[in-house]
Coordinates of N, CA, C and O in Angstrom, one line a residue:
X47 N 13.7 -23.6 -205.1 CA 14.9 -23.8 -205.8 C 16.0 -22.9 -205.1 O 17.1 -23.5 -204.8
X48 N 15.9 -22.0 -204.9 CA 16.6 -21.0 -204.1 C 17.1 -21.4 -202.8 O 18.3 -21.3 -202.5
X49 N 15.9 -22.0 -201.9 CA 16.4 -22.2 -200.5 C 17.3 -24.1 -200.8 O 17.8 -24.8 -199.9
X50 N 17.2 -24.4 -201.8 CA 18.0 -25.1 -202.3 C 19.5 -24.8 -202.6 O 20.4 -25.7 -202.4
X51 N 19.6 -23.9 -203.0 CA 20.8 -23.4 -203.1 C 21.6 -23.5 -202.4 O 22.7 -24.2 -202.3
X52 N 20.8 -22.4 -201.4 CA 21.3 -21.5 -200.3 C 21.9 -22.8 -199.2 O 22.8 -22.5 -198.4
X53 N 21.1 -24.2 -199.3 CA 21.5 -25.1 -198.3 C 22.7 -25.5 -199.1 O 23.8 -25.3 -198.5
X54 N 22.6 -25.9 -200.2 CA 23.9 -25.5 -200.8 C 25.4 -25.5 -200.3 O 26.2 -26.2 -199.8
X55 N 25.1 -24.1 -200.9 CA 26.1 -23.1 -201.2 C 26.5 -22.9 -199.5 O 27.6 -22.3 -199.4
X56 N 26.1 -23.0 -198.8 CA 26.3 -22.3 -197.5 C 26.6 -23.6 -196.4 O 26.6 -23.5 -195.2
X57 N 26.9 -24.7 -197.0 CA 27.3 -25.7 -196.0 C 28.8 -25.8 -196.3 O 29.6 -25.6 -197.2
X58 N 29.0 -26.6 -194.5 CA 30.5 -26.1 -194.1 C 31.2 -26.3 -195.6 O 31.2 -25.3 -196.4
X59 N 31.9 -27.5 -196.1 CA 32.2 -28.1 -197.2 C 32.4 -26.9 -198.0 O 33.6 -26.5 -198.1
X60 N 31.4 -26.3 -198.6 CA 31.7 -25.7 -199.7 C 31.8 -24.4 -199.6 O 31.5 -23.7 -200.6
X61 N 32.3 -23.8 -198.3 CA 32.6 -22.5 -198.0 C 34.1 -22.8 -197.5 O 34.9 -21.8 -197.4
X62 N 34.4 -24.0 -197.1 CA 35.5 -24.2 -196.8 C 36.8 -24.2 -197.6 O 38.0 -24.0 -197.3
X63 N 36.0 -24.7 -198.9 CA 36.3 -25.0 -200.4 C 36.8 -23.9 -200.7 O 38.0 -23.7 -200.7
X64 N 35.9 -23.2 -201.0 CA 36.3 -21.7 -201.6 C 36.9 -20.7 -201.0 O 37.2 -19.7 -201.6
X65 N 37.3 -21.1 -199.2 CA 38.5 -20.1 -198.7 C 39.7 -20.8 -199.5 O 40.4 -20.2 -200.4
X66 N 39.9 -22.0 -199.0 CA 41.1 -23.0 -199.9 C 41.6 -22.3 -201.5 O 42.7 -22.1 -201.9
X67 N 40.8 -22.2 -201.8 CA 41.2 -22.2 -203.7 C 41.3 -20.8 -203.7 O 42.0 -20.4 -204.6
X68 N 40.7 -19.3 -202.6 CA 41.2 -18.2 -202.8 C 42.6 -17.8 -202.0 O 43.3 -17.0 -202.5
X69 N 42.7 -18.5 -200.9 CA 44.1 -19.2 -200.1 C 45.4 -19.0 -200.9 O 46.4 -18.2 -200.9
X70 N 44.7 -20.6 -202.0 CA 45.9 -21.6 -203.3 C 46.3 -20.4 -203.9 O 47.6 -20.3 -203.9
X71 N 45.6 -19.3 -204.7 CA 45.7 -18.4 -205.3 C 46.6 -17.6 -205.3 O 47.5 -17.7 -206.2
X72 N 46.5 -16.2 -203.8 CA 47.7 -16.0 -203.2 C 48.5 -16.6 -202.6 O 49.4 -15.9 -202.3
X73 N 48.7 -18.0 -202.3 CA 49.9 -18.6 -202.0 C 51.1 -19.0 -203.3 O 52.3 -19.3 -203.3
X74 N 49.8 -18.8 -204.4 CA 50.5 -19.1 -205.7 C 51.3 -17.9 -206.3 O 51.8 -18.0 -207.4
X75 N 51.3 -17.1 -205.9 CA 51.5 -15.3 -206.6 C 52.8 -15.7 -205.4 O 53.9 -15.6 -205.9
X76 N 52.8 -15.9 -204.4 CA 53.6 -16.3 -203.5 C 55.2 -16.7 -203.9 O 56.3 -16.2 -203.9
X77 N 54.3 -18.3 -204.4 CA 55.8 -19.4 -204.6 C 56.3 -18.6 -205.4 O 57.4 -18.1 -205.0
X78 N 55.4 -18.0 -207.0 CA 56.2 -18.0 -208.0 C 56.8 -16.5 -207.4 O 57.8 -16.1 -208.1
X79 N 56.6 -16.1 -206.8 CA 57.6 -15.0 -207.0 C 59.0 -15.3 -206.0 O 59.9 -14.5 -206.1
X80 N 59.0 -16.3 -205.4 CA 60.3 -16.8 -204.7 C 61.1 -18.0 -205.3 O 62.1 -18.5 -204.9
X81 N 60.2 -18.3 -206.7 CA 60.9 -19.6 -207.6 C 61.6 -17.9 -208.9 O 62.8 -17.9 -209.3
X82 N 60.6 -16.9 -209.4 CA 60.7 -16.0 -210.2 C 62.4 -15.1 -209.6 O 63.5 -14.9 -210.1
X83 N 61.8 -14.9 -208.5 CA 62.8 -13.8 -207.8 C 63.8 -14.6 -207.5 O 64.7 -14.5 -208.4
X84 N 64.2 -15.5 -206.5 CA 65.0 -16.1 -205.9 C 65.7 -16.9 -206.8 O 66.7 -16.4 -207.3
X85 N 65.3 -18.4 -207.2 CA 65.6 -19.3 -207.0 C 66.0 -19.4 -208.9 O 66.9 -20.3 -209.3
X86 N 65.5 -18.8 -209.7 CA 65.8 -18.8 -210.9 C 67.3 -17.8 -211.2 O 68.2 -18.1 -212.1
X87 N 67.4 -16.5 -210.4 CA 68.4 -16.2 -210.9 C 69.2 -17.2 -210.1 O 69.9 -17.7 -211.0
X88 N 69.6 -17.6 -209.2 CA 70.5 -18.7 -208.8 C 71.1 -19.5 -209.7 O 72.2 -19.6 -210.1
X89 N 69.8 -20.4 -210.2 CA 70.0 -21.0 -211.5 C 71.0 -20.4 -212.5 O 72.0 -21.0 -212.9
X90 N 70.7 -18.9 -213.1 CA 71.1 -18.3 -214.0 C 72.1 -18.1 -213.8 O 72.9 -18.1 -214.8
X91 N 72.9 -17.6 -212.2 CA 74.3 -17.8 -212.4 C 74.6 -19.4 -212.3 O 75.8 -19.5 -212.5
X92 N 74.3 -20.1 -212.2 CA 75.0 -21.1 -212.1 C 75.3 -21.9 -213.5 O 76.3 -22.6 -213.6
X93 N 74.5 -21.7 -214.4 CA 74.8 -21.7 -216.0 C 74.7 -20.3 -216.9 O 74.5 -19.9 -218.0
X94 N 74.9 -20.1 -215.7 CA 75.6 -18.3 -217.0 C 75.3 -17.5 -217.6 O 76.0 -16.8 -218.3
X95 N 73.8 -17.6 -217.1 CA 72.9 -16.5 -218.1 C 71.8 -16.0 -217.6 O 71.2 -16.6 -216.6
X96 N 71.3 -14.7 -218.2 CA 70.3 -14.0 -217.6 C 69.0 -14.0 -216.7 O 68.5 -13.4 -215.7
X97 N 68.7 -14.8 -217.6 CA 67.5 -15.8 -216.9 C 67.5 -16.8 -217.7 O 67.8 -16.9 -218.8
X98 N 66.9 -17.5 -216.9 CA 66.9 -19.0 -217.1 C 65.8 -19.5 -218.3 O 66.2 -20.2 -219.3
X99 N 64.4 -19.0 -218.2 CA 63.5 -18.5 -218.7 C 64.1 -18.1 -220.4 O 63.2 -18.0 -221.2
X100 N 65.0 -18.0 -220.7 CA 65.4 -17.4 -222.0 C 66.1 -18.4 -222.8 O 66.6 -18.2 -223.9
X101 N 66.1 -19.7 -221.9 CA 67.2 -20.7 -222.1 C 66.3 -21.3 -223.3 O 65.2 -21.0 -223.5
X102 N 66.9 -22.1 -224.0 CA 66.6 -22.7 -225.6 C 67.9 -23.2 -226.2 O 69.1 -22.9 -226.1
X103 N 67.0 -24.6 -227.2 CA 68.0 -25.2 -227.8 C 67.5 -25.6 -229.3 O 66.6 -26.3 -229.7
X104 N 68.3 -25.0 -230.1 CA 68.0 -25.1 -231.8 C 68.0 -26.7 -232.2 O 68.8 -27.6 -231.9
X105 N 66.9 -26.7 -232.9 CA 66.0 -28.4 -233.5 C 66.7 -27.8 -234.9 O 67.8 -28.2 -235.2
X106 N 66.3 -27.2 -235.7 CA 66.8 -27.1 -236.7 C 67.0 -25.8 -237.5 O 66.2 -25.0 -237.0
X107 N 67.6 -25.1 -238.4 CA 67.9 -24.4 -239.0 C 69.3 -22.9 -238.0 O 69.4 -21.7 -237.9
X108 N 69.7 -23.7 -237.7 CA 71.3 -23.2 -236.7 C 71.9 -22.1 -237.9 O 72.8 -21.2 -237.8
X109 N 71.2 -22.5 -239.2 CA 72.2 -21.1 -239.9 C 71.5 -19.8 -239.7 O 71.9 -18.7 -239.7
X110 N 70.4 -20.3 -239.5 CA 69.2 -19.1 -239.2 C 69.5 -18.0 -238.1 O 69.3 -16.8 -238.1
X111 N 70.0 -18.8 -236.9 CA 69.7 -18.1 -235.7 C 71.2 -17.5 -235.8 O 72.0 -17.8 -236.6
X112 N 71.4 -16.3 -234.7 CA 72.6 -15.5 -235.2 C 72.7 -15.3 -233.1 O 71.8 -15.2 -232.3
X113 N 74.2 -15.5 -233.0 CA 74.5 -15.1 -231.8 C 73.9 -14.3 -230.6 O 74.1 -13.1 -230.5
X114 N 73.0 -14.9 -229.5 CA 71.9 -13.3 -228.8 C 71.0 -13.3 -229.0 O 70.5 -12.2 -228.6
X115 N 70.2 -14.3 -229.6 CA 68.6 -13.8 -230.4 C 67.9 -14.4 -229.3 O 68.2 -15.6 -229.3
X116 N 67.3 -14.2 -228.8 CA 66.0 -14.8 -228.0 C 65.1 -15.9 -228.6 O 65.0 -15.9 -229.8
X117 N 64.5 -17.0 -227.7 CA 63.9 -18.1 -228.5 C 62.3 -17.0 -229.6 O 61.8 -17.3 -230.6
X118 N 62.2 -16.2 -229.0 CA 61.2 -15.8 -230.1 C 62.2 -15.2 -231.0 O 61.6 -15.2 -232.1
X119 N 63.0 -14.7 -231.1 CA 63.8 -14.2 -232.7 C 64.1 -15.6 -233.1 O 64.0 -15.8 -234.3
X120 N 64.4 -16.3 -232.5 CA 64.7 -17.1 -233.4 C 63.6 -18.4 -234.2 O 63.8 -19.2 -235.1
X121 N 62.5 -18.0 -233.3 CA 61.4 -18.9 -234.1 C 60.8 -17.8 -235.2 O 60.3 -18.1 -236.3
X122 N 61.0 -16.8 -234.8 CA 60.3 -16.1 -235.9 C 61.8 -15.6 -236.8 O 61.8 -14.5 -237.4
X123 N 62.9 -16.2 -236.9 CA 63.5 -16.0 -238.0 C 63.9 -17.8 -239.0 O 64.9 -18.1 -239.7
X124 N 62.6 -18.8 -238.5 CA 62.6 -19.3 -239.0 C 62.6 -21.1 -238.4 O 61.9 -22.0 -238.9
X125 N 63.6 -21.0 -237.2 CA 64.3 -22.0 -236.8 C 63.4 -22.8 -236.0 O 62.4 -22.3 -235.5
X126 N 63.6 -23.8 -235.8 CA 62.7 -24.9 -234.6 C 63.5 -24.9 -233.2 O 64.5 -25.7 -233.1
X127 N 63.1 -24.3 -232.2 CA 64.1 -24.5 -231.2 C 63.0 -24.7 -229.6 O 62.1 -23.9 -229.3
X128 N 63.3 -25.5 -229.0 CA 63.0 -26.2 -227.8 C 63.4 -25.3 -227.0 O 64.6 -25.0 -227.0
X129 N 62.5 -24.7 -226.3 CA 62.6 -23.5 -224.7 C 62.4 -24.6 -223.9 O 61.5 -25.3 -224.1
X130 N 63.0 -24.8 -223.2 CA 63.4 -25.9 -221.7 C 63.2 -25.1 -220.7 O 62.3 -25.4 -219.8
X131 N 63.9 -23.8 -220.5 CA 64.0 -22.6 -219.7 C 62.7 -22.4 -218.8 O 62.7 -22.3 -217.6
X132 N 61.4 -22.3 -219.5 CA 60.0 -22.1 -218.8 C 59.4 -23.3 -218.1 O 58.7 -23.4 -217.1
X133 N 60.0 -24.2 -218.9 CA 59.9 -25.8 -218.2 C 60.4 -25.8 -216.9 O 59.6 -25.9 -215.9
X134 N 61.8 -25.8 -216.9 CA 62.5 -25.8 -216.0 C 62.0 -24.8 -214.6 O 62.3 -25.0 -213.4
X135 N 61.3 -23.8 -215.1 CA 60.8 -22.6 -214.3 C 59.8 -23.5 -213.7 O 59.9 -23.9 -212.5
X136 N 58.9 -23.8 -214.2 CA 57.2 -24.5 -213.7 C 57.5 -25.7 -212.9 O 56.8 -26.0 -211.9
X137 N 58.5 -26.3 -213.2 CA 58.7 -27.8 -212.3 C 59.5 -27.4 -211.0 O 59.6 -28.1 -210.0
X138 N 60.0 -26.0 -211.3 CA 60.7 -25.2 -209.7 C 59.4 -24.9 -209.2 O 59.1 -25.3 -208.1
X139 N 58.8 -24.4 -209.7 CA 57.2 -23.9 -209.2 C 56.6 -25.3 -208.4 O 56.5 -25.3 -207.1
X140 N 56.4 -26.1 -209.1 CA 55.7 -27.3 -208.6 C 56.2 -27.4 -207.3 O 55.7 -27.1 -206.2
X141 N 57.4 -27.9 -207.6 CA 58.4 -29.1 -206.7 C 58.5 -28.2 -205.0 O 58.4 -28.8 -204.0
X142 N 58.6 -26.6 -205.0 CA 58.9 -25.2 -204.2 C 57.1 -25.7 -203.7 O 56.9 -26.0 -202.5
X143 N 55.9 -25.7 -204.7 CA 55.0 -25.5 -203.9 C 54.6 -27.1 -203.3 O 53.7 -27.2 -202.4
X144 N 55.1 -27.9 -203.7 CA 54.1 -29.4 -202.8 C 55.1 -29.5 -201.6 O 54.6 -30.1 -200.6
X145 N 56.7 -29.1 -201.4 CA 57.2 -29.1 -200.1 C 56.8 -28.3 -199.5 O 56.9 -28.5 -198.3
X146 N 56.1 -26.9 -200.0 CA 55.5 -25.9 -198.8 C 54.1 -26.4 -198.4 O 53.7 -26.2 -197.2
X147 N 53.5 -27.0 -199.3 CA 52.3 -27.5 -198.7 C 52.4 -28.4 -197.7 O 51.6 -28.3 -196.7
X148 N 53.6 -29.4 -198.0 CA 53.5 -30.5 -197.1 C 54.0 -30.2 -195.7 O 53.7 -30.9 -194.7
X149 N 55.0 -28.8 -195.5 CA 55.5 -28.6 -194.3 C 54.1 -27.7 -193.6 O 54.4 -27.1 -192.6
X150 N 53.0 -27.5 -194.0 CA 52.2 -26.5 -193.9 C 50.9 -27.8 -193.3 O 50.3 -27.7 -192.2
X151 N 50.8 -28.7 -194.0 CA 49.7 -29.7 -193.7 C 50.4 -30.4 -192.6 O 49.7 -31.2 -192.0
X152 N 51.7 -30.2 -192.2 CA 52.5 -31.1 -191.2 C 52.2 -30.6 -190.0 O 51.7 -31.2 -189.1
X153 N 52.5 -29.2 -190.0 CA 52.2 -28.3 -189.2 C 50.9 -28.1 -188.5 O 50.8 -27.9 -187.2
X154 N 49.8 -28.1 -189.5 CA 48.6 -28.4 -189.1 C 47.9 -29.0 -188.2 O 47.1 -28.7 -187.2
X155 N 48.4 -30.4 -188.9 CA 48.4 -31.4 -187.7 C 48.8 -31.6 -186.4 O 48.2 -32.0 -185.5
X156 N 50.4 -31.3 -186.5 CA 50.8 -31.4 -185.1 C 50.0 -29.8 -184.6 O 51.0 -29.3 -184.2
X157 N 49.3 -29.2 -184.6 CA 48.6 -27.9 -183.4 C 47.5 -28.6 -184.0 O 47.7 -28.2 -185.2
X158 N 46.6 -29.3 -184.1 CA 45.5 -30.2 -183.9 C 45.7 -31.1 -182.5 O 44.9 -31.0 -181.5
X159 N 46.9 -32.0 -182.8 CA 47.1 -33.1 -181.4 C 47.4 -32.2 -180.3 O 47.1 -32.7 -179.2
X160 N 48.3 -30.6 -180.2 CA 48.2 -30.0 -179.0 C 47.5 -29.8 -178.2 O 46.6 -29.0 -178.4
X161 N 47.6 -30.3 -177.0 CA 46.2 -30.0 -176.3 C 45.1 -31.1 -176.2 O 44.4 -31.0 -175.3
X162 N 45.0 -32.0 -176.9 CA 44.3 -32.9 -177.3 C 45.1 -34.4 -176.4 O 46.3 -34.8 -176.5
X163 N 43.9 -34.8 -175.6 CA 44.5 -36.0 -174.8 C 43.9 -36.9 -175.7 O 42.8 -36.8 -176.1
X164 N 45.0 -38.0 -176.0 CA 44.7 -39.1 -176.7 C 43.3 -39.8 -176.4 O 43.7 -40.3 -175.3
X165 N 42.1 -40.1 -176.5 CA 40.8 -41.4 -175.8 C 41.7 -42.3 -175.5 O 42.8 -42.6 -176.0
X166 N 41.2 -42.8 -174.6 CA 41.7 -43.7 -173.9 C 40.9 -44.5 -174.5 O 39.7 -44.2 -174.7
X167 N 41.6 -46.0 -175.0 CA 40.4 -46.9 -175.3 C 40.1 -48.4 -174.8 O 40.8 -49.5 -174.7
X168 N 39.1 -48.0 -174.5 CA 38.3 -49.5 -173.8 C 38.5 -50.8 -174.2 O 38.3 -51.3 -175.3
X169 N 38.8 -51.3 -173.2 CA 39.8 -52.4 -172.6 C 38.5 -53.7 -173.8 O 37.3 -53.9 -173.8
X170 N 39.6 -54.3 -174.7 CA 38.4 -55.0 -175.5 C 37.7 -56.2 -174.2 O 38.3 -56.7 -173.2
X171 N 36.2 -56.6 -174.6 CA 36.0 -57.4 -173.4 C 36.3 -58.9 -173.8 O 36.2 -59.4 -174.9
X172 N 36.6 -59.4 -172.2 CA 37.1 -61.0 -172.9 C 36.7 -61.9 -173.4 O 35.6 -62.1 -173.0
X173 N 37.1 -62.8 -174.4 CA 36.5 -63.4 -175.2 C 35.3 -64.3 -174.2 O 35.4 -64.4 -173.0
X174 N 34.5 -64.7 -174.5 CA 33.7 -66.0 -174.3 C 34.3 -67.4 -174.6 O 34.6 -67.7 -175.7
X175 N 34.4 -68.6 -173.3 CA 34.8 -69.4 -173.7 C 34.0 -70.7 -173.4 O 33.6 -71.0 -172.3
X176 N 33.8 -71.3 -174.5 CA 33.2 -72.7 -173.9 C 33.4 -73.7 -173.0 O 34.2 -74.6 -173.2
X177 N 32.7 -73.6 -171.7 CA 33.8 -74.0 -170.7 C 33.9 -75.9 -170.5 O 34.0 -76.6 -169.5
X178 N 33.9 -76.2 -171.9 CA 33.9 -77.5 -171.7 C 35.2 -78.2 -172.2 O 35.9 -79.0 -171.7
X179 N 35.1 -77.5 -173.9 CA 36.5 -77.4 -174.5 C 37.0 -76.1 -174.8 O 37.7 -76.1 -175.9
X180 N 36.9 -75.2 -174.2 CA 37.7 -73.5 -174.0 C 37.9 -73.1 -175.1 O 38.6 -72.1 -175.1
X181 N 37.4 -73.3 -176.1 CA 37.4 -72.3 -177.6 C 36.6 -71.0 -177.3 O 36.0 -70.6 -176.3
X182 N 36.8 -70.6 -178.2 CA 36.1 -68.9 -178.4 C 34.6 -69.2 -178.6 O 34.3 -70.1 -179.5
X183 N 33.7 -68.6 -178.0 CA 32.4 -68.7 -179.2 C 31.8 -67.4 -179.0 O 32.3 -66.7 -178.1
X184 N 31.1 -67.1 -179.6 CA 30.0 -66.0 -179.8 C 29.1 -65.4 -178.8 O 28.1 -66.0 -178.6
X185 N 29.3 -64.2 -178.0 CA 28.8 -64.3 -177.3 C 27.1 -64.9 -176.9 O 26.9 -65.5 -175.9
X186 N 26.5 -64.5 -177.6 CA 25.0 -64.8 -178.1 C 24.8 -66.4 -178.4 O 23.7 -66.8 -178.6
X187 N 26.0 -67.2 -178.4 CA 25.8 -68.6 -179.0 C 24.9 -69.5 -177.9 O 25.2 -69.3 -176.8
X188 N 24.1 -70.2 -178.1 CA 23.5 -71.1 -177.5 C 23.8 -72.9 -177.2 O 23.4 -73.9 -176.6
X189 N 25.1 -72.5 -178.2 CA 25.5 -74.2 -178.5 C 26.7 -73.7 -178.8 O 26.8 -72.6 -179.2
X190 N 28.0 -74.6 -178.5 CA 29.5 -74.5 -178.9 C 29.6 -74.9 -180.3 O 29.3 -75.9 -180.9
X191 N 30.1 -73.8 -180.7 CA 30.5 -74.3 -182.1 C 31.3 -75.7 -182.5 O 31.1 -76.5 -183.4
X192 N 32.3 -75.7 -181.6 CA 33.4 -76.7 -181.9 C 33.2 -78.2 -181.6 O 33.9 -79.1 -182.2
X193 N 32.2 -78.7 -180.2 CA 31.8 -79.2 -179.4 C 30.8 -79.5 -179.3 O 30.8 -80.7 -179.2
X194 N 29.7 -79.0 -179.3 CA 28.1 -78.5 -179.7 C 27.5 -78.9 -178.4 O 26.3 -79.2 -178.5
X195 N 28.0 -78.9 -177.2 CA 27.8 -78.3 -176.3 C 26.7 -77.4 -175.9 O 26.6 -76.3 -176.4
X196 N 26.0 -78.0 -174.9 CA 24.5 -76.7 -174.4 C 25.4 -76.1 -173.4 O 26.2 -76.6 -172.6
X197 N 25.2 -74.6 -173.8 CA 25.7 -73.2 -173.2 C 24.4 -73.0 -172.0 O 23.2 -73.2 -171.9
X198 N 25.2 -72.7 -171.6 CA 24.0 -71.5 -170.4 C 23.6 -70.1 -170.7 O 22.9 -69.5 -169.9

């Protein structure tokens, strides 16, 4: 069971795997801190406020909430209110990390084909033709398909 494993756990695939996903990890501590740091307060001046992250919109009970309150004072003084703000944060997250992936898997590739001469590929060979009525046949055929014809 063991040397089961071990064939496992220790083939290319699944070691390859597990650099990947500890990779994803720190590349993720990454984005978010350039969607966190950067790209949110941008946002925040651009509609006016602190962070974006704080942003919320009252569903119901508007007598409740009092000028300044944060979406938790205001759910905990009663009110129904939609935080968008974290939303909006996560889909910067997303959208920041599948363009860096994809300029990263792009990249990849082209220093893959560096260096690398295209195969040259072998010239297909010419058809076989029945040389009575010139159709295509098989090479292997013994009789013309179209004609029926004894082949040589």
């Amino acid at each position: 069971m063991w040397s089961e494993f071990k064939k496992f756990a220790f083939r290319g695939n699944v070691v390859d795997m597990a650099v990947g996903v500890m990779i994803g990890g720190a590349f993720n501590s990454i984005v978010s801190s350039l969607v966190n740091d950067v790209f949110m307060p941008l946002f925040g001046l651009i509609l006016n406020t602190a962070t974006l992250n704080a942003k919320y919109i009252i569903l119901k009970g508007r007598d409740l909430v009092e000028a300044g309150m944060t979406a938790a004072e205001a759910t905990a003084a009663g009110a129904s209110v939609l935080t968008y703000g974290a939303f909006v944060s996560a889909v910067l997250n997303f959208l920041i990390m599948v363009v860096i992936v994809f300029f990263i898997v792009k990249l990849l590739n082209k220093l893959k084909t560096i260096g690398h001469k295209p195969a040259e590929e072998e010239p297909a060979p010419e058809p076989r033709l029945c040389p009575y009525c010139k159709s295509v046949i098989a090479d292997d055929a013994t009789r013309c398909p179209h004609c029926t014809s004894q082949l040589e």
